[in-house]
Amino acid sequence: MRDSISILISLALIGAALGAATVGIAGFRGGLARKPPIEIFADMNRQAKLRPQRPDDFFANGVSSQLPPPGTVARSRPLETVDGAVYAFEDSPVNTGKITGTTNFVEINPLPVTPQLLARGHDRFDIYCSPCHGRLGDGNGITKKIGDMPAVANLHDERIVVMTDGEIFNTITHGKNTMGAYGPLVPVPDRWAIVAYVRTLQLSWLGTTNELTAEQQAALK
Ligand code: HEC
C-alpha cells in the first residue's frame, strides 16, 4: 500500500518535471520569444505546394500555372439577356436575380421572353412546381391531398403578383421557409422560363371577360 502510494507520487513528480521542461524549452503556445520557436509538428505552416505564376521546376515548362489542356470546354456558357448584355460572372442578375453588388431584386426577367421560353417554362412548371402549387398555380397541388403539405402559397396572391421577377427567381433557387430549394435541380435559364410562365398564369387569372373581343365573348356564351 505504502509502496504504491510512493510510486504514484513519484510518477506525478516526473510528469510535472517533464511538463515544466517542455514549457521551459519550447515556451508557452503563443508566447513571444526572440528565437524562432521549436517546431514539433509543422501543422500547415509550411507545405509543399506551387504558388501561382511563379517559376517552378515541377512541370516540364518550368512554370507553376499551367494552361488548360487543348480542347477544354467551359462548364457553363455566358447567358445573353434582353438588353443583349452577356453575363459571364456569378454575381450578375441572370445568375442571382439581384442587381449586381446589391441585395435588390431585379424587376424584370433578364432573358428575352419568347414563345419558346414560355413553352419551356410551362413544361418545367408542370414538372417541378405543380405537385405543390397546382398546374394553375393556386396552391392546390396533389401534395395537398396525399402529402399533408402545409400551407402552400397561392401564386395568385396579390403579394406574389406584385413581387419582382428577381424575387421569384430567388425563391426557386433557394426555397423559402417550408419550400425547398430548386436551384440544384433546375438550371438558370429554366428558372427564368418558369418565372415567365408564372407571370402568364397570373395574367390569365387576373383577366376579365371585358378584355376579350366581342367575338370571343359571344363564343363564351
Ligand atoms: C414540395 C412542395 C413545393 C414545390 C415543389 C414548390 N413549392 Fe413553392 N412553395 C411551397 C410552400 C409550402 C410555400 C410557402 C412557403 C412559406 O412561406 O411557408 C411556397 C412558396 C412559394 C412562393 C412564395 C414565396 C414567398 O415569398 O412567400 C413562390 C413564388 C413559389 N413557392 C414558387 C415556386 C415555384 C416557381 C416552384 C417550382 C420551381 C415551386 N414553388 C415549387 C411548396 C412548394
Short mmCIF file of C-alpha atoms and ligand atoms in Angstrom, two decimals:
data_model
loop_
_atom_site.label_atom_id
_atom_site.label_comp_id
_atom_site.label_asym_id
_atom_site.label_seq_id
_atom_site.Cartn_x
_atom_site.Cartn_y
_atom_site.Cartn_z
CA MET A 1 0.00 0.00 0.00
CA ARG A 2 2.71 2.40 1.07
CA ASP A 3 4.78 1.40 -1.95
CA SER A 4 2.02 2.01 -4.45
CA ILE A 5 1.36 5.47 -2.98
CA SER A 6 5.03 6.45 -3.23
CA ILE A 7 5.11 5.15 -6.87
CA LEU A 8 2.09 7.33 -7.68
CA ILE A 9 3.70 10.36 -6.07
CA SER A 10 6.98 9.87 -7.94
CA LEU A 11 5.07 9.42 -11.24
CA ALA A 12 3.24 12.68 -10.62
CA LEU A 13 6.54 14.45 -9.83
CA ILE A 14 8.16 13.07 -13.02
CA GLY A 15 5.16 14.22 -15.03
CA ALA A 16 5.31 17.71 -13.55
CA ALA A 17 9.06 17.90 -14.19
CA LEU A 18 8.62 16.78 -17.82
CA GLY A 19 5.88 19.34 -18.32
CA ALA A 20 7.98 22.11 -16.83
CA ALA A 21 10.94 21.09 -19.02
CA THR A 22 8.80 21.11 -22.19
CA VAL A 23 7.40 24.55 -21.40
CA GLY A 24 10.88 25.75 -20.40
CA ILE A 25 12.42 24.68 -23.70
CA ALA A 26 9.53 25.17 -26.14
CA GLY A 27 7.83 28.10 -24.37
CA PHE A 28 4.08 28.66 -23.94
CA ARG A 29 1.98 28.44 -27.03
CA GLY A 30 1.51 31.94 -28.44
CA GLY A 31 4.26 33.37 -26.17
CA LEU A 32 6.72 35.96 -27.53
CA ALA A 33 10.38 34.99 -27.96
CA ARG A 34 13.46 36.31 -29.75
CA LYS A 35 14.46 32.90 -31.06
CA PRO A 36 12.36 31.05 -33.64
CA PRO A 37 10.09 28.53 -31.87
CA ILE A 38 10.94 24.85 -31.77
CA GLU A 39 8.53 23.23 -34.17
CA ILE A 40 7.45 19.78 -33.09
CA PHE A 41 4.66 19.50 -35.63
CA ALA A 42 4.78 21.88 -38.60
CA ASP A 43 0.97 21.70 -38.97
CA MET A 44 0.26 23.60 -42.18
CA ASN A 45 2.76 26.39 -41.65
CA ARG A 46 4.96 25.11 -44.43
CA GLN A 47 3.70 22.87 -47.18
CA ALA A 48 4.91 21.55 -50.49
CA LYS A 49 2.81 23.48 -52.98
CA LEU A 50 3.04 25.50 -56.15
CA ARG A 51 2.50 29.23 -55.95
CA PRO A 52 0.61 30.63 -58.95
CA GLN A 53 2.54 32.43 -61.69
CA ARG A 54 5.99 31.54 -60.33
CA PRO A 55 8.95 29.77 -61.92
CA ASP A 56 8.94 26.15 -60.71
CA ASP A 57 10.61 23.02 -61.99
CA PHE A 58 7.69 20.72 -61.12
CA PHE A 59 6.27 20.95 -64.65
CA ALA A 60 8.39 20.44 -67.77
CA ASN A 61 7.88 24.02 -68.96
CA GLY A 62 9.18 25.45 -65.69
CA VAL A 63 6.04 27.43 -64.80
CA SER A 64 3.75 26.74 -61.84
CA SER A 65 0.47 27.78 -63.55
CA GLN A 66 -0.47 25.57 -66.47
CA LEU A 67 -2.88 26.33 -69.33
CA PRO A 68 -5.99 24.13 -69.62
CA PRO A 69 -5.38 21.18 -71.98
CA PRO A 70 -6.29 21.92 -75.62
CA GLY A 71 -9.98 21.28 -76.38
CA THR A 72 -11.15 22.06 -72.82
CA VAL A 73 -14.84 23.07 -72.84
CA ALA A 74 -16.17 25.71 -70.41
CA ARG A 75 -18.53 24.22 -67.83
CA SER A 76 -21.10 26.99 -68.31
CA ARG A 77 -21.74 29.32 -71.18
CA PRO A 78 -22.38 33.03 -70.56
CA LEU A 79 -26.09 33.87 -70.90
CA GLU A 80 -27.34 36.54 -73.24
CA THR A 81 -30.14 38.73 -71.85
CA VAL A 82 -32.88 41.07 -73.06
CA ASP A 83 -30.61 44.07 -73.47
CA GLY A 84 -28.08 41.96 -75.35
CA ALA A 85 -25.68 42.01 -72.41
CA VAL A 86 -23.65 38.89 -71.78
CA TYR A 87 -23.21 37.97 -68.13
CA ALA A 88 -20.30 35.65 -67.61
CA PHE A 89 -19.91 36.10 -63.89
CA GLU A 90 -21.57 34.56 -60.87
CA ASP A 91 -22.57 37.92 -59.41
CA SER A 92 -24.81 39.04 -62.22
CA PRO A 93 -28.61 39.47 -62.32
CA VAL A 94 -29.13 36.50 -64.57
CA ASN A 95 -27.47 34.19 -62.04
CA THR A 96 -28.67 35.75 -58.78
CA GLY A 97 -31.91 37.58 -59.62
CA LYS A 98 -30.32 40.61 -57.94
CA ILE A 99 -28.81 43.85 -59.20
CA THR A 100 -25.04 43.32 -59.22
CA GLY A 101 -23.38 44.34 -55.95
CA THR A 102 -26.70 44.85 -54.12
CA THR A 103 -29.36 42.76 -52.43
CA ASN A 104 -32.12 44.38 -54.52
CA PHE A 105 -34.06 42.05 -56.79
CA VAL A 106 -34.28 42.81 -60.50
CA GLU A 107 -37.75 43.90 -61.61
CA ILE A 108 -37.84 42.14 -64.95
CA ASN A 109 -36.77 38.76 -66.31
CA PRO A 110 -33.35 39.33 -67.93
CA LEU A 111 -33.98 36.65 -70.59
CA PRO A 112 -35.93 37.56 -73.74
CA VAL A 113 -39.50 36.30 -73.19
CA THR A 114 -40.30 34.36 -76.35
CA PRO A 115 -42.97 31.73 -77.09
CA GLN A 116 -40.21 29.10 -76.79
CA LEU A 117 -39.24 30.36 -73.32
CA LEU A 118 -42.89 30.28 -72.19
CA ALA A 119 -43.37 26.77 -73.58
CA ARG A 120 -40.26 25.63 -71.72
CA GLY A 121 -41.49 27.37 -68.56
CA HIS A 122 -44.89 25.66 -68.86
CA ASP A 123 -43.18 22.29 -69.21
CA ARG A 124 -40.81 22.85 -66.26
CA PHE A 125 -43.51 24.39 -64.03
CA ASP A 126 -45.72 21.34 -64.51
CA ILE A 127 -42.82 19.07 -63.56
CA TYR A 128 -41.22 20.95 -60.68
CA CYS A 129 -43.84 23.28 -59.21
CA SER A 130 -47.30 21.86 -59.92
CA PRO A 131 -47.05 18.95 -57.43
CA CYS A 132 -47.43 21.56 -54.68
CA HIS A 133 -48.66 24.76 -56.32
CA GLY A 134 -51.04 23.01 -58.73
CA ARG A 135 -50.99 23.37 -62.53
CA LEU A 136 -52.97 26.60 -62.15
CA GLY A 137 -50.57 27.92 -59.51
CA ASP A 138 -53.40 28.25 -56.99
CA GLY A 139 -51.68 26.16 -54.32
CA ASN A 140 -53.88 23.08 -54.80
CA GLY A 141 -51.32 20.51 -55.92
CA ILE A 142 -51.51 16.78 -55.37
CA THR A 143 -49.25 17.00 -52.29
CA LYS A 144 -52.06 18.83 -50.51
CA LYS A 145 -54.32 15.81 -50.86
CA ILE A 146 -51.90 12.95 -50.26
CA GLY A 147 -48.78 14.52 -48.82
CA ASP A 148 -50.12 16.65 -46.00
CA MET A 149 -48.15 19.56 -47.40
CA PRO A 150 -48.63 22.53 -45.07
CA ALA A 151 -49.94 25.86 -46.40
CA VAL A 152 -48.62 26.02 -49.96
CA ALA A 153 -48.53 29.56 -51.34
CA ASN A 154 -51.20 30.54 -53.86
CA LEU A 155 -49.19 32.17 -56.65
CA HIS A 156 -52.18 34.39 -57.45
CA ASP A 157 -51.98 36.14 -54.08
CA GLU A 158 -51.56 39.85 -54.66
CA ARG A 159 -48.32 39.76 -52.65
CA ILE A 160 -46.79 37.36 -55.18
CA VAL A 161 -48.35 39.05 -58.22
CA VAL A 162 -46.60 42.32 -57.34
CA MET A 163 -43.35 40.57 -56.38
CA THR A 164 -40.36 41.26 -58.64
CA ASP A 165 -39.26 38.62 -61.15
CA GLY A 166 -35.92 38.52 -59.33
CA GLU A 167 -37.51 37.52 -56.03
CA ILE A 168 -39.46 34.66 -57.58
CA PHE A 169 -36.23 33.53 -59.26
CA ASN A 170 -34.55 33.71 -55.85
CA THR A 171 -37.34 31.64 -54.25
CA ILE A 172 -36.91 28.94 -56.90
CA THR A 173 -33.14 28.97 -56.41
CA HIS A 174 -33.01 28.91 -52.61
CA GLY A 175 -36.53 27.98 -51.49
CA LYS A 176 -38.45 29.90 -48.84
CA ASN A 177 -39.50 28.86 -45.33
CA THR A 178 -41.04 25.40 -45.78
CA MET A 179 -40.41 25.33 -49.55
CA GLY A 180 -37.17 23.61 -50.54
CA ALA A 181 -34.57 24.92 -52.99
CA TYR A 182 -34.97 24.03 -56.67
CA GLY A 183 -31.70 25.63 -57.77
CA PRO A 184 -29.83 22.33 -57.70
CA LEU A 185 -32.45 20.70 -59.95
CA VAL A 186 -33.46 23.49 -62.31
CA PRO A 187 -30.74 25.24 -64.37
CA VAL A 188 -30.66 29.05 -64.52
CA PRO A 189 -32.37 29.54 -67.93
CA ASP A 190 -35.16 27.12 -66.92
CA ARG A 191 -35.71 29.08 -63.70
CA TRP A 192 -36.27 32.27 -65.70
CA ALA A 193 -38.55 30.32 -68.06
CA ILE A 194 -40.61 29.23 -65.04
CA VAL A 195 -40.74 32.84 -63.76
CA ALA A 196 -42.09 33.96 -67.17
CA TYR A 197 -44.68 31.18 -67.10
CA VAL A 198 -45.77 32.07 -63.55
CA ARG A 199 -46.42 35.60 -64.88
CA THR A 200 -48.54 34.08 -67.67
CA LEU A 201 -50.58 32.11 -65.14
CA GLN A 202 -51.09 35.24 -63.00
CA LEU A 203 -52.14 37.30 -66.01
CA SER A 204 -54.67 34.69 -67.12
CA TRP A 205 -56.11 34.59 -63.58
CA LEU A 206 -56.45 38.36 -63.40
CA GLY A 207 -58.04 38.65 -66.85
CA THR A 208 -61.72 39.58 -67.16
CA THR A 209 -64.17 38.79 -69.93
CA ASN A 210 -64.20 42.51 -70.75
CA GLU A 211 -60.72 42.10 -72.20
CA LEU A 212 -62.00 39.61 -74.77
CA THR A 213 -63.07 40.67 -78.25
CA ALA A 214 -66.81 40.78 -78.93
CA GLU A 215 -66.48 37.56 -80.91
CA GLN A 216 -64.69 35.75 -78.08
CA GLN A 217 -67.31 36.95 -75.60
CA ALA A 218 -70.07 35.67 -77.84
CA ALA A 219 -68.26 32.34 -78.16
CA LEU A 220 -68.10 32.08 -74.36
CA LYS A 221 -71.89 32.42 -74.04
C1 HEC B 1 -42.73 20.44 -52.28
C2 HEC B 1 -43.70 21.48 -52.46
C3 HEC B 1 -43.32 22.69 -53.30
C4 HEC B 1 -42.79 22.71 -54.56
C5 HEC B 1 -42.46 21.53 -55.46
C6 HEC B 1 -42.65 24.10 -54.92
N1 HEC B 1 -43.08 24.90 -53.89
FE1 HEC B 1 -43.17 26.94 -53.91
N2 HEC B 1 -43.88 26.91 -52.02
C7 HEC B 1 -44.17 25.78 -51.28
C8 HEC B 1 -44.62 26.17 -49.96
C9 HEC B 1 -45.03 25.23 -48.85
C10 HEC B 1 -44.60 27.59 -49.95
C11 HEC B 1 -44.96 28.50 -48.78
C12 HEC B 1 -43.68 28.74 -48.02
C13 HEC B 1 -43.91 29.55 -46.77
O1 HEC B 1 -43.88 30.77 -46.87
O2 HEC B 1 -44.09 28.93 -45.74
C14 HEC B 1 -44.13 28.02 -51.25
C15 HEC B 1 -43.97 29.34 -51.62
C16 HEC B 1 -43.67 29.78 -52.90
C17 HEC B 1 -43.63 31.16 -53.32
C18 HEC B 1 -43.92 32.36 -52.45
C19 HEC B 1 -42.66 32.73 -51.73
C20 HEC B 1 -42.86 33.91 -50.79
O3 HEC B 1 -42.04 34.84 -50.87
O4 HEC B 1 -43.77 33.86 -49.97
C21 HEC B 1 -43.30 31.16 -54.64
C22 HEC B 1 -43.15 32.38 -55.54
C23 HEC B 1 -43.12 29.78 -55.04
N3 HEC B 1 -43.34 28.97 -53.96
C24 HEC B 1 -42.80 29.38 -56.31
C25 HEC B 1 -42.49 28.06 -56.64
C26 HEC B 1 -42.03 27.67 -57.95
C27 HEC B 1 -41.86 28.58 -59.14
C28 HEC B 1 -41.82 26.32 -57.90
C29 HEC B 1 -41.27 25.42 -58.98
C30 HEC B 1 -39.91 25.63 -59.34
C31 HEC B 1 -42.17 25.87 -56.56
N4 HEC B 1 -42.57 26.95 -55.83
C32 HEC B 1 -42.13 24.54 -56.12
C33 HEC B 1 -44.04 24.47 -51.68
C34 HEC B 1 -43.50 24.07 -52.89
#
